[in-house]
Coordinates of C-alpha atoms in Angstrom, one line a residue:
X1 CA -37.3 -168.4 71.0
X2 CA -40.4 -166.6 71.8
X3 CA -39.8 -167.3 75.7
X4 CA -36.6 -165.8 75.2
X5 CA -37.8 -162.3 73.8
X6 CA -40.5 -162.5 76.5
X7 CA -38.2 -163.1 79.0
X8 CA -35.7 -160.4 77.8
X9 CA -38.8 -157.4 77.1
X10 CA -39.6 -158.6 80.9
X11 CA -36.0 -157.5 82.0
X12 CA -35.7 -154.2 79.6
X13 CA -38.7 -152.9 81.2
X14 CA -37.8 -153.8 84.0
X15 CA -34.2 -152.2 84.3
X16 CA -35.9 -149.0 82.7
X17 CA -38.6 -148.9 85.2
X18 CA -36.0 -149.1 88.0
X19 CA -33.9 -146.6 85.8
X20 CA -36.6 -143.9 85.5
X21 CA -38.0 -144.3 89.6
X22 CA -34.4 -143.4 90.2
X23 CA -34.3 -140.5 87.7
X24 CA -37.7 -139.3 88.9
X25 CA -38.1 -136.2 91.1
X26 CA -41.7 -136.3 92.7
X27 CA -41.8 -132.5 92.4
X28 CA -40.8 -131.7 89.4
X29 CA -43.7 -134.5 88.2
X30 CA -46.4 -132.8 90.7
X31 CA -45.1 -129.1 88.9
X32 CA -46.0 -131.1 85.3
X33 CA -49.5 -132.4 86.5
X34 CA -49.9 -128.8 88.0
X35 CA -49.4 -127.4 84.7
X36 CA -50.7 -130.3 82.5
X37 CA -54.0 -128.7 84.7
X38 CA -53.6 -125.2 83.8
X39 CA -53.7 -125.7 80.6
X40 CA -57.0 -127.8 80.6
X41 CA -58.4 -125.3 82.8
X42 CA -57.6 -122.8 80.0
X43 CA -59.1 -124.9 77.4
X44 CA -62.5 -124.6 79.3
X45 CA -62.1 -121.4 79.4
X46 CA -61.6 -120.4 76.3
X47 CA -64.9 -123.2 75.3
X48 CA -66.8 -121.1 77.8
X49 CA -65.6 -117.6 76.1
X50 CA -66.5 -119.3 73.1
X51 CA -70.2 -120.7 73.6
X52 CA -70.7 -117.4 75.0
X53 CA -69.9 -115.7 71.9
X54 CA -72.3 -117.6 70.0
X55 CA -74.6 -116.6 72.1
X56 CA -74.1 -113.2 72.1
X57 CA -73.9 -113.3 68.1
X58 CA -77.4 -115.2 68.0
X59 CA -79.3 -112.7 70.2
X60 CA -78.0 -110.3 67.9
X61 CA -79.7 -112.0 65.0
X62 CA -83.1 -112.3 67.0
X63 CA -82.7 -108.7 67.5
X64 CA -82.5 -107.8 64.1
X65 CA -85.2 -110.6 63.0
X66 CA -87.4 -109.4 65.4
X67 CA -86.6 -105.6 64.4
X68 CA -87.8 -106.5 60.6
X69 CA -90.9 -108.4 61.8
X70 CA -92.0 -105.2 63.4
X71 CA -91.5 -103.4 60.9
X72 CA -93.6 -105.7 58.5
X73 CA -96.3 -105.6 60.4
X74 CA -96.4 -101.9 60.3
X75 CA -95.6 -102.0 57.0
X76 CA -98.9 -104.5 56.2
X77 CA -101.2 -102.3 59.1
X78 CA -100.4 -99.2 56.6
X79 CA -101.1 -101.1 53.2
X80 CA -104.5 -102.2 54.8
X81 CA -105.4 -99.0 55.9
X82 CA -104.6 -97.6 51.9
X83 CA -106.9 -100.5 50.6
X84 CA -103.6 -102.5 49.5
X85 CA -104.9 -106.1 50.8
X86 CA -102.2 -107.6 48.8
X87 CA -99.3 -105.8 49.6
X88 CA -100.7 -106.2 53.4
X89 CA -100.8 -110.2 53.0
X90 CA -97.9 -110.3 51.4
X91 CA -96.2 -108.3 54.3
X92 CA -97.8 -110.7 56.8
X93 CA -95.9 -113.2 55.0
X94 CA -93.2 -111.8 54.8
X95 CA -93.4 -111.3 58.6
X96 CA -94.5 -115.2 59.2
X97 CA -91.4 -116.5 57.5
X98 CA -88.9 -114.6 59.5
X99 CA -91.0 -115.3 63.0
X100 CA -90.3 -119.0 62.1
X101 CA -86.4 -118.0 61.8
X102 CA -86.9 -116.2 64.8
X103 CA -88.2 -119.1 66.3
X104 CA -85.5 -121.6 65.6
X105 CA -82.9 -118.8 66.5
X106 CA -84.3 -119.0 70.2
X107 CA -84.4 -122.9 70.6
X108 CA -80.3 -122.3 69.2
X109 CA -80.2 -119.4 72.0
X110 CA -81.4 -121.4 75.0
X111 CA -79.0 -124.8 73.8
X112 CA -76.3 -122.2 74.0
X113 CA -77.2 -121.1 77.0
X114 CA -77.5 -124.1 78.7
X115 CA -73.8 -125.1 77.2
X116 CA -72.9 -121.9 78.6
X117 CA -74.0 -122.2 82.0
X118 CA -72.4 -126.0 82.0
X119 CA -69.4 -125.4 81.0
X120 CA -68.7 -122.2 83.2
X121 CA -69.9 -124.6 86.1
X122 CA -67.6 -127.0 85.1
X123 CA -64.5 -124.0 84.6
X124 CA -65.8 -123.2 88.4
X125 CA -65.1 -126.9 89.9
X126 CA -62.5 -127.2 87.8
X127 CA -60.6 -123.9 89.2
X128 CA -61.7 -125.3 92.9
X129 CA -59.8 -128.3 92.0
X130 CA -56.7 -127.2 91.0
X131 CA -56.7 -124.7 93.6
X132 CA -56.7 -127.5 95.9
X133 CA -53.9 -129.7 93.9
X134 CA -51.6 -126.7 93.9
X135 CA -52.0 -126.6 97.7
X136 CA -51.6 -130.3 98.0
X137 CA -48.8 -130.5 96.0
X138 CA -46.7 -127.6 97.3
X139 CA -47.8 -129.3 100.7
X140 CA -45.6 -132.4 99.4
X141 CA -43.0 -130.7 98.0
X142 CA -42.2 -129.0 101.7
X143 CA -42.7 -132.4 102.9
X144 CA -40.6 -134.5 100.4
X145 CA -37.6 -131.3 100.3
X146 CA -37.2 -131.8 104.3
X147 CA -37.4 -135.6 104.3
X148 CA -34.6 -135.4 101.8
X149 CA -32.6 -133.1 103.7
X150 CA -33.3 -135.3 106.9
X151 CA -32.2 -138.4 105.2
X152 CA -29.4 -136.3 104.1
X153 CA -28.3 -135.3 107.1
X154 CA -28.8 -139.2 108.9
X155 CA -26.6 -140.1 106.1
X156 CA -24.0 -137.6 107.0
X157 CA -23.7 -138.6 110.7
X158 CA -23.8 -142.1 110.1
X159 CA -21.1 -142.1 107.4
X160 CA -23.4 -144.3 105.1
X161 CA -24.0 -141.5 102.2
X162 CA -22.1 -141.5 99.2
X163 CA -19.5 -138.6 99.9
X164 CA -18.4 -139.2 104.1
X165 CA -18.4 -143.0 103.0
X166 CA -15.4 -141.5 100.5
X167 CA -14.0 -139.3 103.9
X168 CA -14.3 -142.2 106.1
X169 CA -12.2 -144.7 103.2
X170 CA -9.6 -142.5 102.9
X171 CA -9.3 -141.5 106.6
X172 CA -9.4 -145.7 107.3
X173 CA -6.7 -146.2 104.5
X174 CA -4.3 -143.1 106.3
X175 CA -4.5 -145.0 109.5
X176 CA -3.8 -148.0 108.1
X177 CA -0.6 -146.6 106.3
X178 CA 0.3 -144.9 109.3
X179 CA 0.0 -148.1 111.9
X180 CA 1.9 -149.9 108.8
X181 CA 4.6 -147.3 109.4
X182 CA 5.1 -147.6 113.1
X183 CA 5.3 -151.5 113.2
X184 CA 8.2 -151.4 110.4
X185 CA 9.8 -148.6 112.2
X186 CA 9.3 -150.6 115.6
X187 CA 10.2 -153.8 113.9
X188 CA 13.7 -152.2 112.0
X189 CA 14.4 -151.0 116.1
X190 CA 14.4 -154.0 117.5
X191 CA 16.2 -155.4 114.6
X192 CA 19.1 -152.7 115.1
X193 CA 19.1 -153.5 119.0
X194 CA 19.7 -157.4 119.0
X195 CA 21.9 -157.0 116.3
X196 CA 20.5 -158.7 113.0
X197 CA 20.7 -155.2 111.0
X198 CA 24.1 -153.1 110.8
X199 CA 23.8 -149.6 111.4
X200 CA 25.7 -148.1 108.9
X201 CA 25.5 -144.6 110.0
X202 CA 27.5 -145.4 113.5
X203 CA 24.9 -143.5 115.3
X204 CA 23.9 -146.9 117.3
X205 CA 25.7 -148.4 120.2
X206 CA 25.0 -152.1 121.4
X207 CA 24.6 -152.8 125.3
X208 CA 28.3 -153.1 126.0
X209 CA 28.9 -149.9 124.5
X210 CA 26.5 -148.1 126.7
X211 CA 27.7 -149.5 129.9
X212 CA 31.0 -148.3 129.2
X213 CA 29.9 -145.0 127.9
X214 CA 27.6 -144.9 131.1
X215 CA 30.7 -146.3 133.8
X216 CA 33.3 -143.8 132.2
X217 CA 30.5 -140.8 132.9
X218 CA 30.4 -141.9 136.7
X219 CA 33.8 -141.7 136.8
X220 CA 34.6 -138.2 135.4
X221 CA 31.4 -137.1 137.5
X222 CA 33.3 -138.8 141.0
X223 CA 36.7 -137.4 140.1
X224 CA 35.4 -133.9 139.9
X225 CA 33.4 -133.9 142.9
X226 CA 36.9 -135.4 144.7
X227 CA 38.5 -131.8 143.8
X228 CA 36.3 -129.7 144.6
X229 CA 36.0 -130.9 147.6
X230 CA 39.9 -130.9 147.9
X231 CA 39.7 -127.0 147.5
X232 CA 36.7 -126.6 149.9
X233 CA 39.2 -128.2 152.6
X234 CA 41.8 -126.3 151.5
X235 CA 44.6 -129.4 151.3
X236 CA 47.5 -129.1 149.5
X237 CA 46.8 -128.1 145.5
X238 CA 49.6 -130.1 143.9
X239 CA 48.9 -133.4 146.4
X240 CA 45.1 -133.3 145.9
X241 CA 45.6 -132.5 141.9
X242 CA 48.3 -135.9 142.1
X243 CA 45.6 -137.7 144.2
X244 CA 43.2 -136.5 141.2
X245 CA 45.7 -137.1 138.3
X246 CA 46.8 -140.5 140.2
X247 CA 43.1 -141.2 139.8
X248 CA 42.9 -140.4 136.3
X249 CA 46.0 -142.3 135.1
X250 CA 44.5 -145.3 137.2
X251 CA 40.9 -145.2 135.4
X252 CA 43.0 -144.6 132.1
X253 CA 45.0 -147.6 132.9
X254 CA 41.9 -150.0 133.8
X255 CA 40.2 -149.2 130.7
X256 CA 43.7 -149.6 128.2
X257 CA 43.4 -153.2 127.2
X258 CA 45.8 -155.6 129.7
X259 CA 48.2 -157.4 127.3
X260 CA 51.0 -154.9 126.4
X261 CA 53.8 -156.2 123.9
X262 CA 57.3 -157.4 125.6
X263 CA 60.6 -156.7 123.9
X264 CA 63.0 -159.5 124.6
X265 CA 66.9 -158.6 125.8
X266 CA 68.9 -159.8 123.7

């Protein structure tokens, strides 16, 4: 059972690997590491603003320390001078305890200030680098946007891309419908010309038809050309228009079928 759950984690993670490299956009991550960069270059900032201000705030301290100790010491110089030997030792100490405050205040000063001078060396090489990631990345975004569009267009003229693989179907299944057409219209042709489909509409004529059609054209043609040429030579109207009618009833005659009916005499 344990295999099994293995073996179907493996395949989850793996499907929503596969799903998340197609859903990634390599820009839009290098924009997010851009900005993830920013922001940590604002956080050392702000820790360098900071350790600064602590240092400013302790050499204000030593100022004023060191401001009282003076005047201590002039204080316990004017009491010795008046023949007050106690209020001048007691000045002195005075003046010894805040010297020792003074003193730690400095070590505190100089840590600071070495903190300081780290960390604003640290803002400075971090700056440099993500001024070089920014134009590294915008680098590869140019890059990646007109490989894209290359691909794109590859994909367009080679009718492998999602959308002209959609044109070139439909554009395959028109001429398919349309060479499907012509053979049945070819094929119901042929059928009407041997015969084996009735044309109900009486537009179609079979062979024998045609030849007749064609024979009794020829004739009408020839039996015109006969008269005119009859009035060119300028032969008698009413014999050549016989010879013409004679014609006519003969033609007429040939093509009236042959068996007429007989009445028996009774």
């Amino acid at each position: 059972m344990s295999g099994v759950m293995k073996r179907m984690g493996m395949i989850f993670r793996a499907k929503a690997n596969k799903a998340l490299d197609r859903a990634e956009d390599p820009r839009e991550t290098l924009d997010y590491s851009y900005q993830k960069q920013l922001e940590l270059l604002q956080k050392v900032r702000r820790g360098v603003a900071d350790v600064a201000t602590s240092r400013k705030r302790l050499e204000l301290q030593l100022n004023q320390l060191q401001g009282q100790s003076s005047k201590l010491e002039d204080q316990g110089r004017k009491a010795l001078a008046l023949g007050r030997e106690d209020l001048a030792r007691e000045a002195l100490s005075r003046r010894a305890a805040l010297q020792q405050q003074v003193t730690d205040l400095e070590t505190q000063h100089q840590t600071l200030q070495g903190e300081e001078e780290k960390l604003t060396l640290a803002a400075q090489r971090l700056q440099a680098k993500v001024d070089a990631f920014r134009t590294k990345k915008e680098t590869i975004k140019a890059t990646y946007t007109a490989a894209q569009a290359q691909t794109r267009i590859g994909e367009a003229f080679s009718g492998i891309s999602e959308e002209m693989g959609d044109v070139g179907m439909a554009i395959q299944r028109a001429e398919d419908k349309t060479a499907q057409l012509q053979a049945r219209a070819g094929a119901i042709d042929e059928l009407l010309a041997s015969g084996a489909l009735d044309d109900h509409s009486g537009l179609a004529k079979d062979d024998i038809q045609s030849e007749l059609d064609r024979l009794s054209g020829g004739t009408d043609v020839e039996l015109e050309l006969q008269r005119m040429k009859a009035e060119l030579a300028g032969g008698s109207g009413s014999s050549s228009q016989q010879a013409i009618e004679g014609g006519q009833g003969q033609t007429q005659s040939q093509q009236q079928p042959q068996d007429t009916p007989r009445l028996d005499k009774q």
